[in-house]
mmCIF file of N, CA, C and O in Angstrom:
data_model
loop_
_atom_site.group_PDB
_atom_site.id
_atom_site.type_symbol
_atom_site.label_atom_id
_atom_site.label_comp_id
_atom_site.label_asym_id
_atom_site.label_seq_id
_atom_site.Cartn_x
_atom_site.Cartn_y
_atom_site.Cartn_z
ATOM 1 N N MET T 1 0.788 -14.316 18.786
ATOM 2 C CA MET T 1 0.352 -12.966 19.060
ATOM 3 C C MET T 1 -0.940 -13.045 19.838
ATOM 4 O O MET T 1 -1.826 -13.816 19.513
ATOM 5 N N THR T 2 -1.052 -12.225 20.878
ATOM 6 C CA THR T 2 -2.244 -12.186 21.698
ATOM 7 C C THR T 2 -2.746 -10.762 21.788
ATOM 8 O O THR T 2 -1.989 -9.869 22.130
ATOM 9 N N LEU T 3 -4.008 -10.556 21.449
ATOM 10 C CA LEU T 3 -4.621 -9.245 21.633
ATOM 11 C C LEU T 3 -5.107 -9.158 23.070
ATOM 12 O O LEU T 3 -5.739 -10.083 23.568
ATOM 13 N N ILE T 4 -4.758 -8.071 23.738
ATOM 14 C CA ILE T 4 -5.201 -7.877 25.106
ATOM 15 C C ILE T 4 -6.523 -7.139 25.046
ATOM 16 O O ILE T 4 -6.550 -5.936 24.828
ATOM 17 N N THR T 5 -7.625 -7.857 25.199
ATOM 18 C CA THR T 5 -8.931 -7.224 25.126
ATOM 19 C C THR T 5 -9.851 -7.807 26.181
ATOM 20 O O THR T 5 -9.603 -8.869 26.734
ATOM 21 N N THR T 6 -10.901 -7.093 26.462
ATOM 22 C CA THR T 6 -11.960 -7.591 27.338
ATOM 23 C C THR T 6 -13.280 -7.268 26.672
ATOM 24 O O THR T 6 -13.340 -6.478 25.742
ATOM 25 N N ASN T 7 -14.340 -7.871 27.147
ATOM 26 C CA ASN T 7 -15.665 -7.596 26.606
ATOM 27 C C ASN T 7 -16.322 -6.414 27.301
ATOM 28 O O ASN T 7 -17.449 -6.072 27.004
ATOM 29 N N GLU T 8 -15.617 -5.783 28.252
ATOM 30 C CA GLU T 8 -16.173 -4.662 28.977
ATOM 31 C C GLU T 8 -15.961 -3.371 28.200
ATOM 32 O O GLU T 8 -15.028 -3.238 27.438
ATOM 33 N N SER T 9 -16.846 -2.430 28.433
ATOM 34 C CA SER T 9 -16.717 -1.116 27.820
ATOM 35 C C SER T 9 -15.990 -0.201 28.798
ATOM 36 O O SER T 9 -16.302 -0.171 29.980
ATOM 37 N N TYR T 10 -15.006 0.537 28.299
ATOM 38 C CA TYR T 10 -14.247 1.448 29.146
ATOM 39 C C TYR T 10 -14.531 2.883 28.742
ATOM 40 O O TYR T 10 -14.571 3.200 27.568
ATOM 41 N N GLN T 11 -14.696 3.739 29.724
ATOM 42 C CA GLN T 11 -14.818 5.162 29.479
ATOM 43 C C GLN T 11 -13.479 5.787 29.810
ATOM 44 O O GLN T 11 -12.746 5.306 30.670
ATOM 45 N N PHE T 12 -13.143 6.893 29.116
ATOM 46 C CA PHE T 12 -11.892 7.572 29.399
ATOM 47 C C PHE T 12 -11.900 8.072 30.834
ATOM 48 O O PHE T 12 -12.830 8.694 31.291
ATOM 49 N N ASN T 13 -10.838 7.769 31.548
ATOM 50 C CA ASN T 13 -10.687 8.195 32.927
ATOM 51 C C ASN T 13 -9.282 8.758 33.072
ATOM 52 O O ASN T 13 -8.306 8.042 32.925
ATOM 53 N N SER T 14 -9.180 10.028 33.369
ATOM 54 C CA SER T 14 -7.867 10.654 33.452
ATOM 55 C C SER T 14 -7.038 10.120 34.611
ATOM 56 O O SER T 14 -5.855 10.392 34.696
ATOM 57 N N TYR T 15 -7.649 9.340 35.496
ATOM 58 C CA TYR T 15 -6.928 8.779 36.627
ATOM 59 C C TYR T 15 -6.474 7.343 36.386
ATOM 60 O O TYR T 15 -5.898 6.720 37.258
ATOM 61 N N THR T 16 -6.720 6.824 35.193
ATOM 62 C CA THR T 16 -6.327 5.458 34.870
ATOM 63 C C THR T 16 -4.809 5.370 34.810
ATOM 64 O O THR T 16 -4.143 6.193 34.206
ATOM 65 N N THR T 17 -4.262 4.338 35.422
ATOM 66 C CA THR T 17 -2.820 4.138 35.445
ATOM 67 C C THR T 17 -2.425 3.161 34.349
ATOM 68 O O THR T 17 -3.021 2.090 34.242
ATOM 69 N N PRO T 18 -1.429 3.496 33.550
ATOM 70 C CA PRO T 18 -0.971 2.561 32.517
ATOM 71 C C PRO T 18 -0.384 1.296 33.143
ATOM 72 O O PRO T 18 0.166 1.351 34.245
ATOM 73 N N ILE T 19 -0.528 0.165 32.447
ATOM 74 C CA ILE T 19 0.035 -1.081 32.966
ATOM 75 C C ILE T 19 1.492 -1.254 32.544
ATOM 76 O O ILE T 19 2.239 -1.955 33.211
ATOM 77 N N CYS T 20 1.888 -0.626 31.437
ATOM 78 C CA CYS T 20 3.274 -0.682 30.975
ATOM 79 C C CYS T 20 3.429 0.257 29.784
ATOM 80 O O CYS T 20 2.492 0.938 29.401
ATOM 81 N N ASP T 21 4.622 0.281 29.197
ATOM 82 C CA ASP T 21 4.889 1.093 28.017
ATOM 83 C C ASP T 21 5.105 0.187 26.812
ATOM 84 O O ASP T 21 5.608 -0.928 26.941
ATOM 85 N N CYS T 22 4.745 0.685 25.636
ATOM 86 C CA CYS T 22 4.941 -0.033 24.381
ATOM 87 C C CYS T 22 6.443 -0.258 24.162
ATOM 88 O O CYS T 22 7.247 0.646 24.357
ATOM 89 N N GLU T 23 6.816 -1.465 23.757
ATOM 90 C CA GLU T 23 8.221 -1.799 23.522
ATOM 91 C C GLU T 23 8.813 -1.037 22.343
ATOM 92 O O GLU T 23 10.012 -0.837 22.284
ATOM 93 N N HIS T 24 7.963 -0.576 21.420
ATOM 94 C CA HIS T 24 8.462 0.100 20.217
ATOM 95 C C HIS T 24 8.472 1.624 20.364
ATOM 96 O O HIS T 24 9.495 2.261 20.142
ATOM 97 N N CYS T 25 7.340 2.216 20.734
ATOM 98 C CA CYS T 25 7.238 3.685 20.755
ATOM 99 C C CYS T 25 7.227 4.277 22.161
ATOM 100 O O CYS T 25 7.200 5.490 22.308
ATOM 101 N N SER T 26 7.205 3.435 23.177
ATOM 102 C CA SER T 26 7.190 3.853 24.587
ATOM 103 C C SER T 26 5.904 4.561 25.002
ATOM 104 O O SER T 26 5.858 5.203 26.048
ATOM 105 N N GLU T 27 4.844 4.456 24.193
ATOM 106 C CA GLU T 27 3.545 5.019 24.573
ATOM 107 C C GLU T 27 2.946 4.153 25.679
ATOM 108 O O GLU T 27 3.140 2.943 25.726
ATOM 109 N N SER T 28 2.201 4.769 26.574
ATOM 110 C CA SER T 28 1.572 4.035 27.670
ATOM 111 C C SER T 28 0.520 3.069 27.139
ATOM 112 O O SER T 28 -0.243 3.406 26.241
ATOM 113 N N VAL T 29 0.482 1.881 27.721
ATOM 114 C CA VAL T 29 -0.523 0.873 27.384
ATOM 115 C C VAL T 29 -1.384 0.679 28.628
ATOM 116 O O VAL T 29 -0.867 0.450 29.720
ATOM 117 N N PHE T 30 -2.693 0.777 28.443
ATOM 118 C CA PHE T 30 -3.625 0.673 29.551
ATOM 119 C C PHE T 30 -4.300 -0.692 29.546
ATOM 120 O O PHE T 30 -4.315 -1.393 28.539
ATOM 121 N N SER T 31 -4.882 -1.051 30.663
ATOM 122 C CA SER T 31 -5.586 -2.316 30.796
ATOM 123 C C SER T 31 -6.677 -2.415 29.733
ATOM 124 O O SER T 31 -7.418 -1.468 29.503
ATOM 125 N N GLY T 32 -6.753 -3.546 29.052
ATOM 126 C CA GLY T 32 -7.743 -3.745 28.000
ATOM 127 C C GLY T 32 -7.281 -3.310 26.635
ATOM 128 O O GLY T 32 -8.027 -3.374 25.671
ATOM 129 N N GLU T 33 -6.036 -2.832 26.520
ATOM 130 C CA GLU T 33 -5.494 -2.373 25.246
ATOM 131 C C GLU T 33 -4.211 -3.128 24.950
ATOM 132 O O GLU T 33 -3.642 -3.773 25.798
ATOM 133 N N GLY T 34 -3.735 -3.018 23.737
ATOM 134 C CA GLY T 34 -2.413 -3.512 23.383
ATOM 135 C C GLY T 34 -2.374 -4.906 22.800
ATOM 136 O O GLY T 34 -3.390 -5.587 22.676
ATOM 137 N N VAL T 35 -1.161 -5.303 22.433
ATOM 138 C CA VAL T 35 -0.893 -6.593 21.813
ATOM 139 C C VAL T 35 0.374 -7.149 22.451
ATOM 140 O O VAL T 35 1.342 -6.405 22.662
ATOM 141 N N THR T 36 0.384 -8.442 22.768
ATOM 142 C CA THR T 36 1.610 -9.071 23.262
ATOM 143 C C THR T 36 2.172 -9.990 22.187
ATOM 144 O O THR T 36 1.427 -10.641 21.456
ATOM 145 N N PHE T 37 3.497 -10.031 22.108
ATOM 146 C CA PHE T 37 4.181 -10.907 21.169
ATOM 147 C C PHE T 37 5.493 -11.330 21.804
ATOM 148 O O PHE T 37 6.325 -10.485 22.136
ATOM 149 N N GLU T 38 5.659 -12.627 22.007
ATOM 150 C CA GLU T 38 6.858 -13.193 22.619
ATOM 151 C C GLU T 38 7.233 -12.485 23.915
ATOM 152 O O GLU T 38 8.383 -12.135 24.151
ATOM 153 N N GLY T 39 6.222 -12.224 24.754
ATOM 154 C CA GLY T 39 6.452 -11.642 26.069
ATOM 155 C C GLY T 39 6.610 -10.132 26.093
ATOM 156 O O GLY T 39 6.779 -9.546 27.157
ATOM 157 N N GLU T 40 6.563 -9.479 24.945
ATOM 158 C CA GLU T 40 6.675 -8.024 24.882
ATOM 159 C C GLU T 40 5.308 -7.428 24.593
ATOM 160 O O GLU T 40 4.501 -8.025 23.897
ATOM 161 N N VAL T 41 5.051 -6.233 25.120
ATOM 162 C CA VAL T 41 3.756 -5.571 24.953
ATOM 163 C C VAL T 41 3.921 -4.380 24.016
ATOM 164 O O VAL T 41 4.853 -3.593 24.156
ATOM 165 N N PHE T 42 2.978 -4.261 23.077
ATOM 166 C CA PHE T 42 2.960 -3.166 22.110
ATOM 167 C C PHE T 42 1.611 -2.477 22.197
ATOM 168 O O PHE T 42 0.606 -3.108 22.495
ATOM 169 N N CYS T 43 1.585 -1.168 21.868
ATOM 170 C CA CYS T 43 0.327 -0.420 21.992
ATOM 171 C C CYS T 43 -0.679 -0.818 20.916
ATOM 172 O O CYS T 43 -1.873 -0.597 21.070
ATOM 173 N N GLY T 44 -0.225 -1.420 19.826
ATOM 174 C CA GLY T 44 -1.128 -1.861 18.768
ATOM 175 C C GLY T 44 -0.389 -2.679 17.728
ATOM 176 O O GLY T 44 0.835 -2.853 17.799
ATOM 177 N N THR T 45 -1.136 -3.152 16.754
ATOM 178 C CA THR T 45 -0.518 -3.986 15.718
ATOM 179 C C THR T 45 0.433 -3.191 14.834
ATOM 180 O O THR T 45 1.380 -3.744 14.287
ATOM 181 N N GLY T 46 0.218 -1.878 14.705
ATOM 182 C CA GLY T 46 1.114 -1.037 13.914
ATOM 183 C C GLY T 46 2.512 -1.012 14.509
ATOM 184 O O GLY T 46 3.519 -1.166 13.812
ATOM 185 N N CYS T 47 2.596 -0.818 15.819
ATOM 186 C CA CYS T 47 3.903 -0.799 16.485
ATOM 187 C C CYS T 47 4.538 -2.189 16.487
ATOM 188 O O CYS T 47 5.754 -2.312 16.351
ATOM 189 N N LEU T 48 3.735 -3.221 16.622
ATOM 190 C CA LEU T 48 4.277 -4.572 16.535
ATOM 191 C C LEU T 48 4.890 -4.800 15.168
ATOM 192 O O LEU T 48 6.017 -5.291 15.054
ATOM 193 N N GLY T 49 4.191 -4.404 14.110
ATOM 194 C CA GLY T 49 4.702 -4.559 12.752
ATOM 195 C C GLY T 49 5.987 -3.782 12.529
ATOM 196 O O GLY T 49 6.949 -4.290 11.955
ATOM 197 N N GLU T 50 6.026 -2.543 13.002
ATOM 198 C CA GLU T 50 7.236 -1.725 12.878
ATOM 199 C C GLU T 50 8.401 -2.370 13.630
ATOM 200 O O GLU T 50 9.528 -2.386 13.150
ATOM 201 N N HIS T 51 8.119 -2.885 14.815
ATOM 202 C CA HIS T 51 9.154 -3.545 15.620
ATOM 203 C C HIS T 51 9.723 -4.762 14.881
ATOM 204 O O HIS T 51 10.936 -4.962 14.841
ATOM 205 N N LEU T 52 8.836 -5.556 14.279
ATOM 206 C CA LEU T 52 9.277 -6.737 13.547
ATOM 207 C C LEU T 52 10.121 -6.356 12.337
ATOM 208 O O LEU T 52 11.107 -7.026 12.013
ATOM 209 N N LEU T 53 9.773 -5.262 11.667
ATOM 210 C CA LEU T 53 10.574 -4.789 10.534
ATOM 211 C C LEU T 53 11.950 -4.306 10.986
ATOM 212 O O LEU T 53 12.962 -4.635 10.356
ATOM 213 N N VAL T 54 11.982 -3.549 12.061
ATOM 214 C CA VAL T 54 13.257 -3.035 12.582
ATOM 215 C C VAL T 54 14.170 -4.185 13.024
ATOM 216 O O VAL T 54 15.366 -4.168 12.761
ATOM 217 N N GLU T 55 13.583 -5.191 13.658
ATOM 218 C CA GLU T 55 14.360 -6.331 14.139
ATOM 219 C C GLU T 55 14.719 -7.305 13.022
ATOM 220 O O GLU T 55 15.498 -8.226 13.235
ATOM 221 N N GLY T 56 14.149 -7.130 11.837
ATOM 222 C CA GLY T 56 14.436 -8.023 10.721
ATOM 223 C C GLY T 56 13.648 -9.311 10.727
ATOM 224 O O GLY T 56 13.880 -10.197 9.902
ATOM 225 N N VAL T 57 12.717 -9.452 11.657
ATOM 226 C CA VAL T 57 11.918 -10.666 11.767
ATOM 227 C C VAL T 57 10.956 -10.780 10.589
ATOM 228 O O VAL T 57 10.699 -11.862 10.083
ATOM 229 N N ALA T 58 10.417 -9.657 10.140
ATOM 230 C CA ALA T 58 9.414 -9.650 9.072
ATOM 231 C C ALA T 58 10.044 -9.502 7.693
ATOM 232 O O ALA T 58 9.358 -9.222 6.730
ATOM 233 N N GLU T 59 11.333 -9.704 7.584
ATOM 234 C CA GLU T 59 12.042 -9.493 6.331
ATOM 235 C C GLU T 59 11.512 -10.357 5.191
ATOM 236 O O GLU T 59 11.411 -9.917 4.061
ATOM 237 N N GLY T 60 11.132 -11.592 5.463
ATOM 238 C CA GLY T 60 10.681 -12.494 4.433
ATOM 239 C C GLY T 60 9.228 -12.350 4.054
ATOM 240 O O GLY T 60 8.742 -13.022 3.161
ATOM 241 N N ILE T 61 8.506 -11.468 4.733
ATOM 242 C CA ILE T 61 7.078 -11.312 4.474
ATOM 243 C C ILE T 61 6.853 -10.395 3.297
ATOM 244 O O ILE T 61 7.426 -9.387 3.151
#
């Protein structure tokens, strides 16, 4: 699992373009945000966890 983060501070900009959509909820993911897991991008650890539960990957946890 890789957290997509930078040490820079970002201010909200209504003109910011999303880099992709979350694999679980389809919410937009912007530069400096999100989590990657096995090549897929999620908007946060909550959606990653839900995705793993739905896929049965986290069944033994």
